[in-house]
Amino acid sequence: MAKVAVVTGSSSGIGLETALTLARNGFDVYATMRNTGKAGQIQEAAKGLPLRVLQLDVNEDQSVKSAVDAVLSEKGRIDVLVNNAGYALVGAVEDLAMDELKAQFETNLFGLVRVTQAVLPAMRKQKSGTIINVGSIGGRVAFPTSPAYSATKFAVEGLSEAMAFELAPFGIRVAVIEPGMIKTNFVSGIAMAKKALDPGSPYAPMLQKMNATIGPLLENAAPAQQVADAVLQASTSPDPEFRYLV
Ligand SMILES: NC(=O)c1ccc[n+]([C@@H]2O[C@H](COP(=O)([O-])OP(=O)(O)OC[C@H]3O[C@@H](n4cnc5c(N)ncnc54)[C@H](OP(=O)(O)O)[C@@H]3O)[C@@H](O)[C@H]2O)c1
């Protein structure tokens, strides 16, 4: 029987490539996204592959529950969960409104926990499973003007380390994928803190400098397929690493 994989944030970028790569390699894939109006690209690419699109907003309890219940009622199991959904909030700490910071944590950290909690009872019952959390190089080193994003990705590292210990006795493995610069819609999805958009912000020159640094780096960014390949390796290796730096 094919293994069942659930991927969050599959409408574009790393999630889209990961869902397709798992489907091409024998997994029954549930490519989840918050807005199924964006499913066209993956549905076109997945013709003939065992891939189904499901609505799942990692910020919404009911959406997460409905999606996980739907997978379990169809397949009775979930072998691989890829917690990929995320975005970056940009702005220096002093320029961050508390609601902007909370929204960043809601998706990148609490959303990951929400989906994980929904999937774990089934994995524990199976006594097997792999949870793959998409972190970031920004979860190893922090840069000025993206402190909120780094805080969420550092948190993903800590959470994942603890989870790996907690879940090993239940036969469940945990891995963290740490992408560097990858060509996706990530930059267009950046949320700018309102105060950071003010040219009078004391951090405006720093932000300009960061933007000028990141531009050329983006031109040399790696394709999302490289991250998808690391996820595939973490999902299929009999002896997976805990961290995959891409
Ligand atoms: N690209 C990079 O250089 C890079 C580097 C390191 C780590 N990462 C990480 O890789 C992951 C994927 O990013 P990407 O580069 O592939 O960017 P992307 O192309 O912008 O994809 C992000 C995905 O997350 C989804 N998403 C955002 N909020 C969501 C929510 N509340 N519920 C469900 N889905 C949600 C987006 O959905 P919508 O289409 O609806 O917005 C989209 O499908 C993120 O966790 C990111 O932090 C990326």
PDB file of C-alpha atoms and ligand atoms in Angstrom:
ATOM      1  CA  MET A   1       0.000   0.000   0.000  1.00  0.00           C
ATOM      2  CA  ALA A   2       1.312   3.463  -0.917  1.00  0.00           C
ATOM      3  CA  LYS A   3       2.445   5.697   1.928  1.00  0.00           C
ATOM      4  CA  VAL A   4       0.284   8.736   2.593  1.00  0.00           C
ATOM      5  CA  ALA A   5       1.827  12.212   2.719  1.00  0.00           C
ATOM      6  CA  VAL A   6       0.270  15.543   3.697  1.00  0.00           C
ATOM      7  CA  VAL A   7       2.014  18.763   2.657  1.00  0.00           C
ATOM      8  CA  THR A   8       0.968  22.231   3.863  1.00  0.00           C
ATOM      9  CA  GLY A   9       1.327  25.365   1.723  1.00  0.00           C
ATOM     10  CA  SER A  10       1.296  23.493  -1.591  1.00  0.00           C
ATOM     11  CA  SER A  11      -0.037  26.339  -3.738  1.00  0.00           C
ATOM     12  CA  SER A  12       3.472  27.433  -4.745  1.00  0.00           C
ATOM     13  CA  GLY A  13       7.223  27.113  -4.277  1.00  0.00           C
ATOM     14  CA  ILE A  14       8.685  24.477  -1.991  1.00  0.00           C
ATOM     15  CA  GLY A  15       5.314  22.990  -0.987  1.00  0.00           C
ATOM     16  CA  LEU A  16       4.220  22.596  -4.600  1.00  0.00           C
ATOM     17  CA  GLU A  17       7.489  20.924  -5.684  1.00  0.00           C
ATOM     18  CA  THR A  18       7.526  18.733  -2.585  1.00  0.00           C
ATOM     19  CA  ALA A  19       3.971  17.494  -3.117  1.00  0.00           C
ATOM     20  CA  LEU A  20       4.734  16.682  -6.772  1.00  0.00           C
ATOM     21  CA  THR A  21       8.059  14.999  -5.937  1.00  0.00           C
ATOM     22  CA  LEU A  22       6.477  12.775  -3.282  1.00  0.00           C
ATOM     23  CA  ALA A  23       3.659  11.837  -5.698  1.00  0.00           C
ATOM     24  CA  ARG A  24       6.206  10.991  -8.446  1.00  0.00           C
ATOM     25  CA  ASN A  25       7.978   8.742  -5.958  1.00  0.00           C
ATOM     26  CA  GLY A  26       5.074   6.552  -4.974  1.00  0.00           C
ATOM     27  CA  PHE A  27       3.384   8.500  -2.176  1.00  0.00           C
ATOM     28  CA  ASP A  28      -0.354   9.125  -2.072  1.00  0.00           C
ATOM     29  CA  VAL A  29      -0.190  12.897  -1.618  1.00  0.00           C
ATOM     30  CA  TYR A  30      -2.610  15.379  -0.115  1.00  0.00           C
ATOM     31  CA  ALA A  31      -1.412  18.763  -1.355  1.00  0.00           C
ATOM     32  CA  THR A  32      -3.061  21.184   1.044  1.00  0.00           C
ATOM     33  CA  MET A  33      -3.432  24.940   0.640  1.00  0.00           C
ATOM     34  CA  ARG A  34      -5.437  27.672   2.339  1.00  0.00           C
ATOM     35  CA  ASN A  35      -6.885  28.948  -0.946  1.00  0.00           C
ATOM     36  CA  THR A  36      -7.865  26.128  -3.300  1.00  0.00           C
ATOM     37  CA  GLY A  37      -8.490  28.769  -5.969  1.00  0.00           C
ATOM     38  CA  LYS A  38      -4.697  28.533  -6.418  1.00  0.00           C
ATOM     39  CA  ALA A  39      -4.761  24.789  -7.159  1.00  0.00           C
ATOM     40  CA  GLY A  40      -4.558  25.144 -10.957  1.00  0.00           C
ATOM     41  CA  GLN A  41      -0.756  24.922 -11.280  1.00  0.00           C
ATOM     42  CA  ILE A  42      -0.312  21.813  -9.151  1.00  0.00           C
ATOM     43  CA  GLN A  43      -3.370  20.091 -10.614  1.00  0.00           C
ATOM     44  CA  GLU A  44      -2.026  20.642 -14.130  1.00  0.00           C
ATOM     45  CA  ALA A  45       1.442  19.322 -13.183  1.00  0.00           C
ATOM     46  CA  ALA A  46       0.012  16.376 -11.229  1.00  0.00           C
ATOM     47  CA  LYS A  47      -2.080  14.888 -14.044  1.00  0.00           C
ATOM     48  CA  GLY A  48      -1.845  11.103 -13.746  1.00  0.00           C
ATOM     49  CA  LEU A  49      -0.164  11.285 -10.332  1.00  0.00           C
ATOM     50  CA  PRO A  50      -1.704  10.162  -7.016  1.00  0.00           C
ATOM     51  CA  LEU A  51      -2.199  13.717  -5.720  1.00  0.00           C
ATOM     52  CA  ARG A  52      -5.312  15.361  -4.331  1.00  0.00           C
ATOM     53  CA  VAL A  53      -5.781  18.985  -3.304  1.00  0.00           C
ATOM     54  CA  LEU A  54      -7.393  19.763   0.071  1.00  0.00           C
ATOM     55  CA  GLN A  55      -8.183  23.074   1.755  1.00  0.00           C
ATOM     56  CA  LEU A  56      -6.069  23.653   4.887  1.00  0.00           C
ATOM     57  CA  ASP A  57      -5.299  26.992   6.530  1.00  0.00           C
ATOM     58  CA  VAL A  58      -2.726  26.330   9.256  1.00  0.00           C
ATOM     59  CA  ASN A  59      -4.113  29.312  11.222  1.00  0.00           C
ATOM     60  CA  GLU A  60      -7.609  27.812  11.521  1.00  0.00           C
ATOM     61  CA  ASP A  61      -8.454  24.972  13.948  1.00  0.00           C
ATOM     62  CA  GLN A  62     -11.528  23.853  11.999  1.00  0.00           C
ATOM     63  CA  SER A  63      -9.758  23.896   8.635  1.00  0.00           C
ATOM     64  CA  VAL A  64      -6.899  21.769  10.006  1.00  0.00           C
ATOM     65  CA  LYS A  65      -9.290  19.315  11.658  1.00  0.00           C
ATOM     66  CA  SER A  66     -11.458  18.942   8.541  1.00  0.00           C
ATOM     67  CA  ALA A  67      -8.452  18.295   6.291  1.00  0.00           C
ATOM     68  CA  VAL A  68      -6.824  15.750   8.621  1.00  0.00           C
ATOM     69  CA  ASP A  69     -10.184  14.012   9.232  1.00  0.00           C
ATOM     70  CA  ALA A  70     -10.738  13.806   5.458  1.00  0.00           C
ATOM     71  CA  VAL A  71      -7.341  12.138   4.889  1.00  0.00           C
ATOM     72  CA  LEU A  72      -7.851   9.701   7.748  1.00  0.00           C
ATOM     73  CA  SER A  73     -11.352   8.746   6.638  1.00  0.00           C
ATOM     74  CA  GLU A  74     -10.102   8.094   3.086  1.00  0.00           C
ATOM     75  CA  LYS A  75      -6.769   6.409   3.838  1.00  0.00           C
ATOM     76  CA  GLY A  76      -6.875   5.517   7.531  1.00  0.00           C
ATOM     77  CA  ARG A  77      -3.284   6.680   8.018  1.00  0.00           C
ATOM     78  CA  ILE A  78      -0.758   9.487   7.524  1.00  0.00           C
ATOM     79  CA  ASP A  79       2.857   8.417   7.055  1.00  0.00           C
ATOM     80  CA  VAL A  80       4.523  11.750   6.295  1.00  0.00           C
ATOM     81  CA  LEU A  81       3.571  15.280   7.324  1.00  0.00           C
ATOM     82  CA  VAL A  82       5.489  18.143   5.730  1.00  0.00           C
ATOM     83  CA  ASN A  83       4.945  21.357   7.701  1.00  0.00           C
ATOM     84  CA  ASN A  84       5.905  23.833   5.000  1.00  0.00           C
ATOM     85  CA  ALA A  85       3.426  26.745   5.075  1.00  0.00           C
ATOM     86  CA  GLY A  86       5.066  30.008   6.060  1.00  0.00           C
ATOM     87  CA  TYR A  87       5.959  33.568   5.187  1.00  0.00           C
ATOM     88  CA  ALA A  88       8.330  36.285   6.339  1.00  0.00           C
ATOM     89  CA  LEU A  89       7.521  39.463   8.232  1.00  0.00           C
ATOM     90  CA  VAL A  90      10.103  42.181   7.589  1.00  0.00           C
ATOM     91  CA  GLY A  91      10.832  45.057   9.948  1.00  0.00           C
ATOM     92  CA  ALA A  92      13.248  45.830  12.793  1.00  0.00           C
ATOM     93  CA  VAL A  93      12.077  44.893  16.291  1.00  0.00           C
ATOM     94  CA  GLU A  94      11.220  48.501  17.166  1.00  0.00           C
ATOM     95  CA  ASP A  95       9.090  48.766  14.020  1.00  0.00           C
ATOM     96  CA  LEU A  96       7.014  45.640  14.710  1.00  0.00           C
ATOM     97  CA  ALA A  97       3.410  46.005  15.859  1.00  0.00           C
ATOM     98  CA  MET A  98       2.478  43.277  18.317  1.00  0.00           C
ATOM     99  CA  ASP A  99      -0.338  42.042  16.072  1.00  0.00           C
ATOM    100  CA  GLU A 100       2.119  41.724  13.150  1.00  0.00           C
ATOM    101  CA  LEU A 101       4.521  39.728  15.324  1.00  0.00           C
ATOM    102  CA  LYS A 102       1.722  37.518  16.642  1.00  0.00           C
ATOM    103  CA  ALA A 103       0.479  36.832  13.099  1.00  0.00           C
ATOM    104  CA  GLN A 104       4.003  35.747  12.106  1.00  0.00           C
ATOM    105  CA  PHE A 105       4.123  33.261  14.982  1.00  0.00           C
ATOM    106  CA  GLU A 106       0.539  32.171  14.311  1.00  0.00           C
ATOM    107  CA  THR A 107       1.459  30.812  10.887  1.00  0.00           C
ATOM    108  CA  ASN A 108       5.130  29.805  11.145  1.00  0.00           C
ATOM    109  CA  LEU A 109       5.064  28.255  14.623  1.00  0.00           C
ATOM    110  CA  PHE A 110       1.550  27.836  16.041  1.00  0.00           C
ATOM    111  CA  GLY A 111       0.246  26.717  12.627  1.00  0.00           C
ATOM    112  CA  LEU A 112       2.926  24.039  12.474  1.00  0.00           C
ATOM    113  CA  VAL A 113       1.975  22.887  15.982  1.00  0.00           C
ATOM    114  CA  ARG A 114      -1.756  22.925  15.121  1.00  0.00           C
ATOM    115  CA  VAL A 115      -1.278  20.573  12.155  1.00  0.00           C
ATOM    116  CA  THR A 116       1.200  18.381  14.031  1.00  0.00           C
ATOM    117  CA  GLN A 117      -1.189  17.958  16.973  1.00  0.00           C
ATOM    118  CA  ALA A 118      -3.979  16.973  14.592  1.00  0.00           C
ATOM    119  CA  VAL A 119      -1.833  14.303  12.909  1.00  0.00           C
ATOM    120  CA  LEU A 120       0.001  12.822  15.908  1.00  0.00           C
ATOM    121  CA  PRO A 121      -2.788  10.643  17.378  1.00  0.00           C
ATOM    122  CA  ALA A 122      -2.978   8.708  14.087  1.00  0.00           C
ATOM    123  CA  MET A 123       0.808   8.377  13.830  1.00  0.00           C
ATOM    124  CA  ARG A 124       1.056   7.182  17.427  1.00  0.00           C
ATOM    125  CA  LYS A 125      -1.634   4.579  16.745  1.00  0.00           C
ATOM    126  CA  GLN A 126       0.277   3.407  13.663  1.00  0.00           C
ATOM    127  CA  LYS A 127       3.525   3.411  15.699  1.00  0.00           C
ATOM    128  CA  SER A 128       5.197   5.040  12.701  1.00  0.00           C
ATOM    129  CA  GLY A 129       5.428   8.287  10.784  1.00  0.00           C
ATOM    130  CA  THR A 130       7.740  11.092   9.774  1.00  0.00           C
ATOM    131  CA  ILE A 131       7.220  14.776  10.528  1.00  0.00           C
ATOM    132  CA  ILE A 132       9.278  17.122   8.409  1.00  0.00           C
ATOM    133  CA  ASN A 133       9.392  20.738   9.476  1.00  0.00           C
ATOM    134  CA  VAL A 134      10.554  23.324   6.958  1.00  0.00           C
ATOM    135  CA  GLY A 135      12.798  25.674   8.912  1.00  0.00           C
ATOM    136  CA  SER A 136      15.313  28.025   7.334  1.00  0.00           C
ATOM    137  CA  ILE A 137      18.925  29.098   7.324  1.00  0.00           C
ATOM    138  CA  GLY A 138      17.261  32.000   9.169  1.00  0.00           C
ATOM    139  CA  GLY A 139      16.645  29.513  11.981  1.00  0.00           C
ATOM    140  CA  ARG A 140      20.404  29.089  12.412  1.00  0.00           C
ATOM    141  CA  VAL A 141      21.633  32.653  11.897  1.00  0.00           C
ATOM    142  CA  ALA A 142      19.660  35.873  12.218  1.00  0.00           C
ATOM    143  CA  PHE A 143      19.906  38.963  10.049  1.00  0.00           C
ATOM    144  CA  PRO A 144      18.865  42.559  10.722  1.00  0.00           C
ATOM    145  CA  THR A 145      15.325  43.550   9.618  1.00  0.00           C
ATOM    146  CA  SER A 146      13.880  40.028   9.775  1.00  0.00           C
ATOM    147  CA  PRO A 147      13.969  39.332  13.537  1.00  0.00           C
ATOM    148  CA  ALA A 148      10.389  38.068  13.670  1.00  0.00           C
ATOM    149  CA  TYR A 149      10.925  35.534  10.900  1.00  0.00           C
ATOM    150  CA  SER A 150      14.165  34.316  12.474  1.00  0.00           C
ATOM    151  CA  ALA A 151      12.495  34.068  15.879  1.00  0.00           C
ATOM    152  CA  THR A 152       9.852  31.747  14.391  1.00  0.00           C
ATOM    153  CA  LYS A 153      12.444  29.622  12.584  1.00  0.00           C
ATOM    154  CA  PHE A 154      14.729  29.395  15.654  1.00  0.00           C
ATOM    155  CA  ALA A 155      11.587  28.291  17.507  1.00  0.00           C
ATOM    156  CA  VAL A 156      10.914  25.610  14.877  1.00  0.00           C
ATOM    157  CA  GLU A 157      14.425  24.240  15.542  1.00  0.00           C
ATOM    158  CA  GLY A 158      13.890  24.026  19.309  1.00  0.00           C
ATOM    159  CA  LEU A 159      10.415  22.596  18.985  1.00  0.00           C
ATOM    160  CA  SER A 160      11.621  19.987  16.483  1.00  0.00           C
ATOM    161  CA  GLU A 161      14.538  18.878  18.674  1.00  0.00           C
ATOM    162  CA  ALA A 162      12.202  18.341  21.609  1.00  0.00           C
ATOM    163  CA  MET A 163       9.659  16.567  19.395  1.00  0.00           C
ATOM    164  CA  ALA A 164      12.312  14.203  18.057  1.00  0.00           C
ATOM    165  CA  PHE A 165      13.034  12.996  21.604  1.00  0.00           C
ATOM    166  CA  GLU A 166       9.346  12.832  22.576  1.00  0.00           C
ATOM    167  CA  LEU A 167       8.233  10.926  19.500  1.00  0.00           C
ATOM    168  CA  ALA A 168      11.092   8.445  19.060  1.00  0.00           C
ATOM    169  CA  PRO A 169       9.547   5.988  21.573  1.00  0.00           C
ATOM    170  CA  PHE A 170       6.385   5.974  19.415  1.00  0.00           C
ATOM    171  CA  GLY A 171       8.320   5.125  16.237  1.00  0.00           C
ATOM    172  CA  ILE A 172       7.815   8.645  14.830  1.00  0.00           C
ATOM    173  CA  ARG A 173      10.760  10.473  13.270  1.00  0.00           C
ATOM    174  CA  VAL A 174      11.277  14.217  13.031  1.00  0.00           C
ATOM    175  CA  ALA A 175      13.481  16.113  10.588  1.00  0.00           C
ATOM    176  CA  VAL A 176      14.108  19.785   9.912  1.00  0.00           C
ATOM    177  CA  ILE A 177      14.828  21.061   6.421  1.00  0.00           C
ATOM    178  CA  GLU A 178      16.818  24.290   6.392  1.00  0.00           C
ATOM    179  CA  PRO A 179      16.637  25.971   2.994  1.00  0.00           C
ATOM    180  CA  GLY A 180      18.931  28.845   2.059  1.00  0.00           C
ATOM    181  CA  MET A 181      17.827  31.180  -0.757  1.00  0.00           C
ATOM    182  CA  ILE A 182      15.303  29.327  -2.920  1.00  0.00           C
ATOM    183  CA  LYS A 183      13.455  30.626  -6.001  1.00  0.00           C
ATOM    184  CA  THR A 184       9.778  30.672  -4.999  1.00  0.00           C
ATOM    185  CA  ASN A 185       7.046  33.255  -4.362  1.00  0.00           C
ATOM    186  CA  PHE A 186       8.563  33.818  -0.907  1.00  0.00           C
ATOM    187  CA  VAL A 187       9.757  37.366  -1.636  1.00  0.00           C
ATOM    188  CA  SER A 188       6.455  38.452  -3.159  1.00  0.00           C
ATOM    189  CA  GLY A 189       4.732  36.970  -0.091  1.00  0.00           C
ATOM    190  CA  ILE A 190       6.770  39.085   2.358  1.00  0.00           C
ATOM    191  CA  ALA A 191       4.650  41.068   4.837  1.00  0.00           C
ATOM    192  CA  MET A 192       6.207  44.444   5.582  1.00  0.00           C
ATOM    193  CA  ALA A 193       5.672  45.838   9.074  1.00  0.00           C
ATOM    194  CA  LYS A 194       3.689  49.072   8.676  1.00  0.00           C
ATOM    195  CA  LYS A 195       6.264  51.164  10.539  1.00  0.00           C
ATOM    196  CA  ALA A 196       9.077  49.725   8.414  1.00  0.00           C
ATOM    197  CA  LEU A 197       7.392  51.192   5.323  1.00  0.00           C
ATOM    198  CA  ASP A 198       7.774  54.700   6.747  1.00  0.00           C
ATOM    199  CA  PRO A 199      10.828  56.312   5.082  1.00  0.00           C
ATOM    200  CA  GLY A 200      11.325  58.164   8.396  1.00  0.00           C
ATOM    201  CA  SER A 201      11.942  54.898  10.290  1.00  0.00           C
ATOM    202  CA  PRO A 202      15.380  54.985  11.955  1.00  0.00           C
ATOM    203  CA  TYR A 203      15.903  51.543  10.393  1.00  0.00           C
ATOM    204  CA  ALA A 204      15.077  52.636   6.817  1.00  0.00           C
ATOM    205  CA  PRO A 205      18.752  52.863   5.699  1.00  0.00           C
ATOM    206  CA  MET A 206      19.438  49.406   7.165  1.00  0.00           C
ATOM    207  CA  LEU A 207      16.434  47.973   5.351  1.00  0.00           C
ATOM    208  CA  GLN A 208      17.607  49.520   2.078  1.00  0.00           C
ATOM    209  CA  LYS A 209      21.040  47.993   2.580  1.00  0.00           C
ATOM    210  CA  MET A 210      19.523  44.573   3.296  1.00  0.00           C
ATOM    211  CA  ASN A 211      17.330  44.783   0.184  1.00  0.00           C
ATOM    212  CA  ALA A 212      20.381  45.686  -1.907  1.00  0.00           C
ATOM    213  CA  THR A 213      22.253  42.672  -0.473  1.00  0.00           C
ATOM    214  CA  ILE A 214      19.423  40.230  -0.954  1.00  0.00           C
ATOM    215  CA  GLY A 215      18.695  41.188  -4.598  1.00  0.00           C
ATOM    216  CA  PRO A 216      21.865  39.602  -6.069  1.00  0.00           C
ATOM    217  CA  LEU A 217      21.572  36.604  -3.727  1.00  0.00           C
ATOM    218  CA  LEU A 218      18.091  35.935  -5.087  1.00  0.00           C
ATOM    219  CA  GLU A 219      19.417  35.836  -8.643  1.00  0.00           C
ATOM    220  CA  ASN A 220      21.589  32.887  -7.602  1.00  0.00           C
ATOM    221  CA  ALA A 221      18.875  31.215  -5.540  1.00  0.00           C
ATOM    222  CA  ALA A 222      18.477  27.440  -5.827  1.00  0.00           C
ATOM    223  CA  PRO A 223      15.422  25.792  -7.380  1.00  0.00           C
ATOM    224  CA  ALA A 224      12.673  24.516  -5.058  1.00  0.00           C
ATOM    225  CA  GLN A 225      13.323  21.017  -6.435  1.00  0.00           C
ATOM    226  CA  GLN A 226      16.499  20.834  -4.305  1.00  0.00           C
ATOM    227  CA  VAL A 227      14.422  21.284  -1.164  1.00  0.00           C
ATOM    228  CA  ALA A 228      11.836  18.788  -2.408  1.00  0.00           C
ATOM    229  CA  ASP A 229      14.655  16.254  -2.948  1.00  0.00           C
ATOM    230  CA  ALA A 230      15.808  16.738   0.659  1.00  0.00           C
ATOM    231  CA  VAL A 231      12.231  16.176   1.874  1.00  0.00           C
ATOM    232  CA  LEU A 232      12.039  13.001  -0.226  1.00  0.00           C
ATOM    233  CA  GLN A 233      15.298  11.775   1.285  1.00  0.00           C
ATOM    234  CA  ALA A 234      14.086  12.533   4.822  1.00  0.00           C
ATOM    235  CA  SER A 235      10.804  10.712   4.036  1.00  0.00           C
ATOM    236  CA  THR A 236      12.313   7.579   2.527  1.00  0.00           C
ATOM    237  CA  SER A 237      15.738   7.046   4.105  1.00  0.00           C
ATOM    238  CA  PRO A 238      15.829   4.150   6.584  1.00  0.00           C
ATOM    239  CA  ASP A 239      18.212   6.249   8.653  1.00  0.00           C
ATOM    240  CA  PRO A 240      17.329   9.911   8.082  1.00  0.00           C
ATOM    241  CA  GLU A 241      19.305  12.886   9.343  1.00  0.00           C
ATOM    242  CA  PHE A 242      17.697  15.248  11.841  1.00  0.00           C
ATOM    243  CA  ARG A 243      18.808  18.370   9.891  1.00  0.00           C
ATOM    244  CA  TYR A 244      19.013  18.841   6.134  1.00  0.00           C
ATOM    245  CA  LEU A 245      20.711  22.074   5.104  1.00  0.00           C
ATOM    246  CA  VAL A 246      19.798  22.944   1.516  1.00  0.00           C
TER     247      VAL A 246
HETATM  248  N1  LIG B   1      12.234  30.639  -0.505  1.00  0.00           N
HETATM  249  C1  LIG B   1      13.212  30.700   0.372  1.00  0.00           C
HETATM  250  O1  LIG B   1      14.272  31.284   0.081  1.00  0.00           O
HETATM  251  C2  LIG B   1      13.064  30.029   1.718  1.00  0.00           C
HETATM  252  C3  LIG B   1      14.218  29.917   2.513  1.00  0.00           C
HETATM  253  C4  LIG B   1      14.126  29.308   3.756  1.00  0.00           C
HETATM  254  C5  LIG B   1      12.914  28.791   4.197  1.00  0.00           C
HETATM  255  N2  LIG B   1      11.801  28.923   3.418  1.00  0.00           N
HETATM  256  C6  LIG B   1      10.541  28.374   3.957  1.00  0.00           C
HETATM  257  O2  LIG B   1       9.934  27.528   2.999  1.00  0.00           O
HETATM  258  C7  LIG B   1       8.527  27.467   3.247  1.00  0.00           C
HETATM  259  C8  LIG B   1       7.791  27.632   1.936  1.00  0.00           C
HETATM  260  O3  LIG B   1       8.073  28.909   1.398  1.00  0.00           O
HETATM  261  P1  LIG B   1       8.314  29.152  -0.169  1.00  0.00           P
HETATM  262  O4  LIG B   1       9.681  29.652  -0.329  1.00  0.00           O
HETATM  263  O5  LIG B   1       7.878  27.989  -0.953  1.00  0.00           O
HETATM  264  O6  LIG B   1       7.355  30.431  -0.390  1.00  0.00           O
HETATM  265  P2  LIG B   1       5.965  30.568  -1.178  1.00  0.00           P
HETATM  266  O7  LIG B   1       6.156  30.211  -2.601  1.00  0.00           O
HETATM  267  O8  LIG B   1       5.496  31.950  -0.824  1.00  0.00           O
HETATM  268  O9  LIG B   1       5.032  29.488  -0.475  1.00  0.00           O
HETATM  269  C9  LIG B   1       4.527  29.663   0.824  1.00  0.00           C
HETATM  270  C10 LIG B   1       3.321  28.779   0.985  1.00  0.00           C
HETATM  271  O10 LIG B   1       2.830  28.904   2.320  1.00  0.00           O
HETATM  272  C11 LIG B   1       1.434  29.116   2.225  1.00  0.00           C
HETATM  273  N3  LIG B   1       0.849  29.736   3.413  1.00  0.00           N
HETATM  274  C12 LIG B   1       1.095  30.929   3.987  1.00  0.00           C
HETATM  275  N4  LIG B   1       0.300  31.107   5.041  1.00  0.00           N
HETATM  276  C13 LIG B   1      -0.481  30.005   5.135  1.00  0.00           C
HETATM  277  C14 LIG B   1      -1.506  29.572   6.015  1.00  0.00           C
HETATM  278  N5  LIG B   1      -1.957  30.340   7.023  1.00  0.00           N
HETATM  279  N6  LIG B   1      -2.062  28.353   5.825  1.00  0.00           N
HETATM  280  C15 LIG B   1      -1.666  27.559   4.803  1.00  0.00           C
HETATM  281  N7  LIG B   1      -0.717  27.926   3.925  1.00  0.00           N
HETATM  282  C16 LIG B   1      -0.143  29.126   4.097  1.00  0.00           C
HETATM  283  C17 LIG B   1       1.268  29.969   0.989  1.00  0.00           C
HETATM  284  O11 LIG B   1      -0.088  30.015   0.578  1.00  0.00           O
HETATM  285  P3  LIG B   1      -0.682  31.210  -0.344  1.00  0.00           P
HETATM  286  O12 LIG B   1      -0.272  30.875  -1.757  1.00  0.00           O
HETATM  287  O13 LIG B   1      -2.139  31.133  -0.110  1.00  0.00           O
HETATM  288  O14 LIG B   1      -0.052  32.486   0.164  1.00  0.00           O
HETATM  289  C18 LIG B   1       2.173  29.187   0.052  1.00  0.00           C
HETATM  290  O15 LIG B   1       1.531  28.015  -0.393  1.00  0.00           O
HETATM  291  C19 LIG B   1       8.232  28.563   4.285  1.00  0.00           C
HETATM  292  O16 LIG B   1       8.079  27.951   5.553  1.00  0.00           O
HETATM  293  C20 LIG B   1       9.489  29.420   4.261  1.00  0.00           C
HETATM  294  O17 LIG B   1       9.721  30.064   5.478  1.00  0.00           O
HETATM  295  C21 LIG B   1      11.847  29.526   2.191  1.00  0.00           C
END
